[in-house]
Amino acid sequence: MDFTFDEDQESLRELAREILGGSTEDDRRWRDLARSGLLGITLPEELGGSGGSFVEFCLVVEAVGASGARAPLIDGILLGAAPVAVFGTTEQRSRLIPPICEGTALIPGALDEGRVRVTNDGGWSLTGTRPFVPLADTAERVLVAADDAEGRTGLFLVDPFDDRVELQRQDTFTGRPEFLMRFDSAPVPPEDVLRVPGEGAEVLDWLLPRVTTALCVHQLGCSQAALDLTAAHLRTREQFGRPLGAFQAASQRIADAYIDVEGQRLTAWQAAWRLAEGMDAAEAVAIAAWWACDAGSRVLHSAQHLHGGLSTDLDYPLHRFVLEGKRNELVLGGASAALLELGDILAGSAS
């Protein structure tokens, strides 16, 4: 196991940091990421991508988390475009992937099982609801998981602007809206069927560990940025004629935060590396999720506490990392859920 990045990966990381740090306008950042080829870093070269590995994708995700940018690499590319690139037909790949690489289209995912039913009465159609779908109002397609009457899961690329699809805005604490999608016998033409019922599980088994790991890496970026801001604050902010960092309680708390960030770093990159190498990663992913939820939350709370009233200033960047970190924790399901998952994995391997 070697977590040392090679020269090309280090150059990629620096490029991502340079682009994301060069502007505070999220639209401009997105365009610059597209022009540099970073949006398609893990998508096939013949479709306009760079053909990189999952580790390289995560390097860009980490830079996004550390910058506070609202760049939907996970929600708009990994959740929908990546499975199309790997499992889609030639026609689906050639139609949907190039615009993703160019930064002109997004394919989010709505993958919670059990909420949407699919039927085939001379053609596929979806009925049901799916809450909290990001980017649905701007997506080219939304990748929707739907179950048939026998409980078998299929995956369908749904046009969110179809007359049989209703989008209801749901405001979130991050300031970015998500959407409740209602499907009223929404038709899915044959060319937009990614996997028929009974064949979707293979795709989800490939996709969901990558989504979890990418969220852990994003959480790492948020935590590292919050730690850096807090360390600078403790060095420069004085109280009673001394820097705040000179007080034992403050120095001990930020030392604990440093250890928590390093724990996140080790476990997140272990999971990413194992996935990129095609190794069994279930245990590593669950461990990374626990660290992201438990330690990540602790780091961000410590950063707020040590900043005092400044942490509530919306002109100061800390609030972005705290809000994104809390969203990551909620999407991952929380530390207890990660421990339960890990316990199931360990119990299964023991038996």
PDB file of N, CA and C in Angstrom, residues 83-140:
ATOM      1  N   PRO A  83     -21.211   5.894 -14.383  1.00  0.00           N
ATOM      2  CA  PRO A  83     -21.781   4.590 -14.752  1.00  0.00           C
ATOM      3  C   PRO A  83     -22.189   4.498 -16.217  1.00  0.00           C
ATOM      4  N   VAL A  84     -22.590   5.608 -16.828  1.00  0.00           N
ATOM      5  CA  VAL A  84     -22.882   5.575 -18.264  1.00  0.00           C
ATOM      6  C   VAL A  84     -21.606   5.276 -19.035  1.00  0.00           C
ATOM      7  N   ALA A  85     -20.498   5.895 -18.631  1.00  0.00           N
ATOM      8  CA  ALA A  85     -19.223   5.689 -19.322  1.00  0.00           C
ATOM      9  C   ALA A  85     -18.746   4.246 -19.213  1.00  0.00           C
ATOM     10  N   VAL A  86     -19.031   3.595 -18.080  1.00  0.00           N
ATOM     11  CA  VAL A  86     -18.542   2.231 -17.854  1.00  0.00           C
ATOM     12  C   VAL A  86     -19.530   1.183 -18.355  1.00  0.00           C
ATOM     13  N   PHE A  87     -20.820   1.409 -18.134  1.00  0.00           N
ATOM     14  CA  PHE A  87     -21.825   0.374 -18.404  1.00  0.00           C
ATOM     15  C   PHE A  87     -22.764   0.713 -19.550  1.00  0.00           C
ATOM     16  N   GLY A  88     -22.680   1.919 -20.094  1.00  0.00           N
ATOM     17  CA  GLY A  88     -23.617   2.331 -21.122  1.00  0.00           C
ATOM     18  C   GLY A  88     -23.340   1.712 -22.480  1.00  0.00           C
ATOM     19  N   THR A  89     -24.336   1.818 -23.353  1.00  0.00           N
ATOM     20  CA  THR A  89     -24.152   1.375 -24.731  1.00  0.00           C
ATOM     21  C   THR A  89     -23.266   2.356 -25.471  1.00  0.00           C
ATOM     22  N   THR A  90     -22.803   1.951 -26.642  1.00  0.00           N
ATOM     23  CA  THR A  90     -21.979   2.848 -27.455  1.00  0.00           C
ATOM     24  C   THR A  90     -22.733   4.130 -27.769  1.00  0.00           C
ATOM     25  N   GLU A  91     -24.030   4.003 -28.076  1.00  0.00           N
ATOM     26  CA  GLU A  91     -24.833   5.181 -28.401  1.00  0.00           C
ATOM     27  C   GLU A  91     -24.984   6.086 -27.185  1.00  0.00           C
ATOM     28  N   GLN A  92     -25.245   5.526 -26.021  1.00  0.00           N
ATOM     29  CA  GLN A  92     -25.391   6.331 -24.808  1.00  0.00           C
ATOM     30  C   GLN A  92     -24.091   7.053 -24.470  1.00  0.00           C
ATOM     31  N   ARG A  93     -23.004   6.346 -24.589  1.00  0.00           N
ATOM     32  CA  ARG A  93     -21.705   6.953 -24.279  1.00  0.00           C
ATOM     33  C   ARG A  93     -21.395   8.105 -25.222  1.00  0.00           C
ATOM     34  N   SER A  94     -21.572   7.903 -26.499  1.00  0.00           N
ATOM     35  CA  SER A  94     -21.227   8.947 -27.474  1.00  0.00           C
ATOM     36  C   SER A  94     -22.181  10.132 -27.398  1.00  0.00           C
ATOM     37  N   ARG A  95     -23.407   9.915 -26.966  1.00  0.00           N
ATOM     38  CA  ARG A  95     -24.390  10.995 -26.865  1.00  0.00           C
ATOM     39  C   ARG A  95     -24.237  11.801 -25.578  1.00  0.00           C
ATOM     40  N   LEU A  96     -23.945  11.127 -24.465  1.00  0.00           N
ATOM     41  CA  LEU A  96     -24.034  11.790 -23.172  1.00  0.00           C
ATOM     42  C   LEU A  96     -22.695  12.198 -22.570  1.00  0.00           C
ATOM     43  N   ILE A  97     -21.616  11.495 -22.871  1.00  0.00           N
ATOM     44  CA  ILE A  97     -20.359  11.757 -22.173  1.00  0.00           C
ATOM     45  C   ILE A  97     -19.606  12.991 -22.693  1.00  0.00           C
ATOM     46  N   PRO A  98     -19.478  13.218 -24.014  1.00  0.00           N
ATOM     47  CA  PRO A  98     -18.729  14.411 -24.456  1.00  0.00           C
ATOM     48  C   PRO A  98     -19.220  15.724 -23.854  1.00  0.00           C
ATOM     49  N   PRO A  99     -20.535  16.002 -23.771  1.00  0.00           N
ATOM     50  CA  PRO A  99     -20.957  17.258 -23.142  1.00  0.00           C
ATOM     51  C   PRO A  99     -20.578  17.364 -21.662  1.00  0.00           C
ATOM     52  N   ILE A 100     -20.482  16.218 -20.984  1.00  0.00           N
ATOM     53  CA  ILE A 100     -20.031  16.230 -19.589  1.00  0.00           C
ATOM     54  C   ILE A 100     -18.596  16.728 -19.515  1.00  0.00           C
ATOM     55  N   CYS A 101     -17.745  16.196 -20.374  1.00  0.00           N
ATOM     56  CA  CYS A 101     -16.341  16.595 -20.381  1.00  0.00           C
ATOM     57  C   CYS A 101     -16.178  18.073 -20.741  1.00  0.00           C
ATOM     58  N   GLU A 102     -17.075  18.577 -21.570  1.00  0.00           N
ATOM     59  CA  GLU A 102     -17.017  19.983 -21.987  1.00  0.00           C
ATOM     60  C   GLU A 102     -17.601  20.924 -20.946  1.00  0.00           C
ATOM     61  N   GLY A 103     -18.235  20.381 -19.914  1.00  0.00           N
ATOM     62  CA  GLY A 103     -18.810  21.215 -18.867  1.00  0.00           C
ATOM     63  C   GLY A 103     -20.149  21.812 -19.213  1.00  0.00           C
ATOM     64  N   THR A 104     -20.817  21.275 -20.243  1.00  0.00           N
ATOM     65  CA  THR A 104     -22.094  21.834 -20.686  1.00  0.00           C
ATOM     66  C   THR A 104     -23.287  20.969 -20.295  1.00  0.00           C
ATOM     67  N   ALA A 105     -23.063  19.853 -19.621  1.00  0.00           N
ATOM     68  CA  ALA A 105     -24.169  18.979 -19.221  1.00  0.00           C
ATOM     69  C   ALA A 105     -23.816  18.299 -17.905  1.00  0.00           C
ATOM     70  N   LEU A 106     -24.856  17.857 -17.206  1.00  0.00           N
ATOM     71  CA  LEU A 106     -24.703  17.146 -15.940  1.00  0.00           C
ATOM     72  C   LEU A 106     -25.670  15.963 -15.917  1.00  0.00           C
ATOM     73  N   ILE A 107     -25.253  14.881 -15.255  1.00  0.00           N
ATOM     74  CA  ILE A 107     -26.139  13.737 -15.051  1.00  0.00           C
ATOM     75  C   ILE A 107     -26.072  13.356 -13.571  1.00  0.00           C
ATOM     76  N   PRO A 108     -26.975  13.893 -12.759  1.00  0.00           N
ATOM     77  CA  PRO A 108     -27.017  13.481 -11.356  1.00  0.00           C
ATOM     78  C   PRO A 108     -27.696  12.132 -11.212  1.00  0.00           C
ATOM     79  N   GLY A 109     -27.742  11.648  -9.977  1.00  0.00           N
ATOM     80  CA  GLY A 109     -28.351  10.350  -9.719  1.00  0.00           C
ATOM     81  C   GLY A 109     -29.448  10.436  -8.670  1.00  0.00           C
ATOM     82  N   ALA A 110     -30.431   9.564  -8.795  1.00  0.00           N
ATOM     83  CA  ALA A 110     -31.497   9.391  -7.797  1.00  0.00           C
ATOM     84  C   ALA A 110     -31.579   7.892  -7.545  1.00  0.00           C
ATOM     85  N   LEU A 111     -30.768   7.408  -6.605  1.00  0.00           N
ATOM     86  CA  LEU A 111     -30.468   5.981  -6.548  1.00  0.00           C
ATOM     87  C   LEU A 111     -31.004   5.255  -5.327  1.00  0.00           C
ATOM     88  N   ASP A 112     -31.712   5.936  -4.436  1.00  0.00           N
ATOM     89  CA  ASP A 112     -32.297   5.227  -3.295  1.00  0.00           C
ATOM     90  C   ASP A 112     -33.293   4.194  -3.804  1.00  0.00           C
ATOM     91  N   GLU A 113     -33.143   2.978  -3.349  1.00  0.00           N
ATOM     92  CA  GLU A 113     -34.007   1.904  -3.850  1.00  0.00           C
ATOM     93  C   GLU A 113     -35.362   1.913  -3.136  1.00  0.00           C
ATOM     94  N   GLY A 114     -36.383   1.430  -3.827  1.00  0.00           N
ATOM     95  CA  GLY A 114     -37.675   1.207  -3.210  1.00  0.00           C
ATOM     96  C   GLY A 114     -38.690   2.319  -3.324  1.00  0.00           C
ATOM     97  N   ARG A 115     -38.305   3.480  -3.847  1.00  0.00           N
ATOM     98  CA  ARG A 115     -39.239   4.604  -3.910  1.00  0.00           C
ATOM     99  C   ARG A 115     -39.916   4.735  -5.270  1.00  0.00           C
ATOM    100  N   VAL A 116     -39.328   4.172  -6.307  1.00  0.00           N
ATOM    101  CA  VAL A 116     -39.867   4.316  -7.658  1.00  0.00           C
ATOM    102  C   VAL A 116     -40.116   2.934  -8.245  1.00  0.00           C
ATOM    103  N   ARG A 117     -41.259   2.757  -8.864  1.00  0.00           N
ATOM    104  CA  ARG A 117     -41.623   1.498  -9.516  1.00  0.00           C
ATOM    105  C   ARG A 117     -41.487   1.640 -11.020  1.00  0.00           C
ATOM    106  N   VAL A 118     -41.054   0.574 -11.657  1.00  0.00           N
ATOM    107  CA  VAL A 118     -40.951   0.553 -13.115  1.00  0.00           C
ATOM    108  C   VAL A 118     -41.846  -0.560 -13.647  1.00  0.00           C
ATOM    109  N   THR A 119     -42.544  -0.267 -14.733  1.00  0.00           N
ATOM    110  CA  THR A 119     -43.372  -1.260 -15.412  1.00  0.00           C
ATOM    111  C   THR A 119     -43.036  -1.249 -16.893  1.00  0.00           C
ATOM    112  N   ASN A 120     -43.362  -2.346 -17.554  1.00  0.00           N
ATOM    113  CA  ASN A 120     -43.126  -2.454 -18.991  1.00  0.00           C
ATOM    114  C   ASN A 120     -44.387  -2.986 -19.659  1.00  0.00           C
ATOM    115  N   ASP A 121     -45.225  -2.049 -20.081  1.00  0.00           N
ATOM    116  CA  ASP A 121     -46.441  -2.401 -20.816  1.00  0.00           C
ATOM    117  C   ASP A 121     -46.291  -1.877 -22.241  1.00  0.00           C
ATOM    118  N   GLY A 122     -45.441  -2.554 -22.982  1.00  0.00           N
ATOM    119  CA  GLY A 122     -45.125  -2.081 -24.323  1.00  0.00           C
ATOM    120  C   GLY A 122     -44.085  -0.995 -24.347  1.00  0.00           C
ATOM    121  N   GLY A 123     -43.523  -0.673 -23.198  1.00  0.00           N
ATOM    122  CA  GLY A 123     -42.492   0.360 -23.064  1.00  0.00           C
ATOM    123  C   GLY A 123     -42.268   0.639 -21.585  1.00  0.00           C
ATOM    124  N   TRP A 124     -41.069   1.017 -21.214  1.00  0.00           N
ATOM    125  CA  TRP A 124     -40.735   1.248 -19.818  1.00  0.00           C
ATOM    126  C   TRP A 124     -41.335   2.573 -19.346  1.00  0.00           C
ATOM    127  N   SER A 125     -41.846   2.580 -18.098  1.00  0.00           N
ATOM    128  CA  SER A 125     -42.335   3.815 -17.492  1.00  0.00           C
ATOM    129  C   SER A 125     -42.127   3.745 -15.989  1.00  0.00           C
ATOM    130  N   LEU A 126     -41.935   4.922 -15.373  1.00  0.00           N
ATOM    131  CA  LEU A 126     -41.629   5.027 -13.953  1.00  0.00           C
ATOM    132  C   LEU A 126     -42.756   5.752 -13.222  1.00  0.00           C
ATOM    133  N   THR A 127     -43.045   5.273 -12.012  1.00  0.00           N
ATOM    134  CA  THR A 127     -44.046   5.893 -11.162  1.00  0.00           C
ATOM    135  C   THR A 127     -43.516   5.925  -9.734  1.00  0.00           C
ATOM    136  N   GLY A 128     -43.652   7.095  -9.081  1.00  0.00           N
ATOM    137  CA  GLY A 128     -43.200   7.217  -7.699  1.00  0.00           C
ATOM    138  C   GLY A 128     -42.546   8.555  -7.468  1.00  0.00           C
ATOM    139  N   THR A 129     -41.883   8.685  -6.322  1.00  0.00           N
ATOM    140  CA  THR A 129     -41.219   9.934  -5.971  1.00  0.00           C
ATOM    141  C   THR A 129     -39.792   9.664  -5.513  1.00  0.00           C
ATOM    142  N   ARG A 130     -38.957  10.641  -5.708  1.00  0.00           N
ATOM    143  CA  ARG A 130     -37.574  10.567  -5.243  1.00  0.00           C
ATOM    144  C   ARG A 130     -37.190  11.943  -4.684  1.00  0.00           C
ATOM    145  N   PRO A 131     -36.973  12.062  -3.362  1.00  0.00           N
ATOM    146  CA  PRO A 131     -36.653  13.375  -2.792  1.00  0.00           C
ATOM    147  C   PRO A 131     -35.159  13.696  -2.864  1.00  0.00           C
ATOM    148  N   PHE A 132     -34.865  14.974  -2.703  1.00  0.00           N
ATOM    149  CA  PHE A 132     -33.501  15.478  -2.546  1.00  0.00           C
ATOM    150  C   PHE A 132     -32.578  15.044  -3.682  1.00  0.00           C
ATOM    151  N   VAL A 133     -33.022  15.297  -4.896  1.00  0.00           N
ATOM    152  CA  VAL A 133     -32.193  15.027  -6.070  1.00  0.00           C
ATOM    153  C   VAL A 133     -31.466  16.320  -6.435  1.00  0.00           C
ATOM    154  N   PRO A 134     -30.140  16.342  -6.390  1.00  0.00           N
ATOM    155  CA  PRO A 134     -29.417  17.562  -6.736  1.00  0.00           C
ATOM    156  C   PRO A 134     -29.404  17.792  -8.248  1.00  0.00           C
ATOM    157  N   LEU A 135     -29.386  19.060  -8.631  1.00  0.00           N
ATOM    158  CA  LEU A 135     -29.138  19.472 -10.023  1.00  0.00           C
ATOM    159  C   LEU A 135     -30.228  19.051 -11.002  1.00  0.00           C
ATOM    160  N   ALA A 136     -31.367  18.586 -10.501  1.00  0.00           N
ATOM    161  CA  ALA A 136     -32.392  18.062 -11.406  1.00  0.00           C
ATOM    162  C   ALA A 136     -32.927  19.135 -12.343  1.00  0.00           C
ATOM    163  N   ASP A 137     -32.856  20.404 -11.920  1.00  0.00           N
ATOM    164  CA  ASP A 137     -33.412  21.476 -12.737  1.00  0.00           C
ATOM    165  C   ASP A 137     -32.506  21.882 -13.894  1.00  0.00           C
ATOM    166  N   THR A 138     -31.276  21.373 -13.922  1.00  0.00           N
ATOM    167  CA  THR A 138     -30.345  21.714 -15.002  1.00  0.00           C
ATOM    168  C   THR A 138     -29.764  20.477 -15.691  1.00  0.00           C
ATOM    169  N   ALA A 139     -30.218  19.288 -15.301  1.00  0.00           N
ATOM    170  CA  ALA A 139     -29.604  18.046 -15.772  1.00  0.00           C
ATOM    171  C   ALA A 139     -30.038  17.695 -17.190  1.00  0.00           C
ATOM    172  N   GLU A 140     -29.121  17.086 -17.929  1.00  0.00           N
ATOM    173  CA  GLU A 140     -29.451  16.511 -19.230  1.00  0.00           C
ATOM    174  C   GLU A 140     -30.316  15.267 -19.048  1.00  0.00           C
TER     175      GLU A 140
END
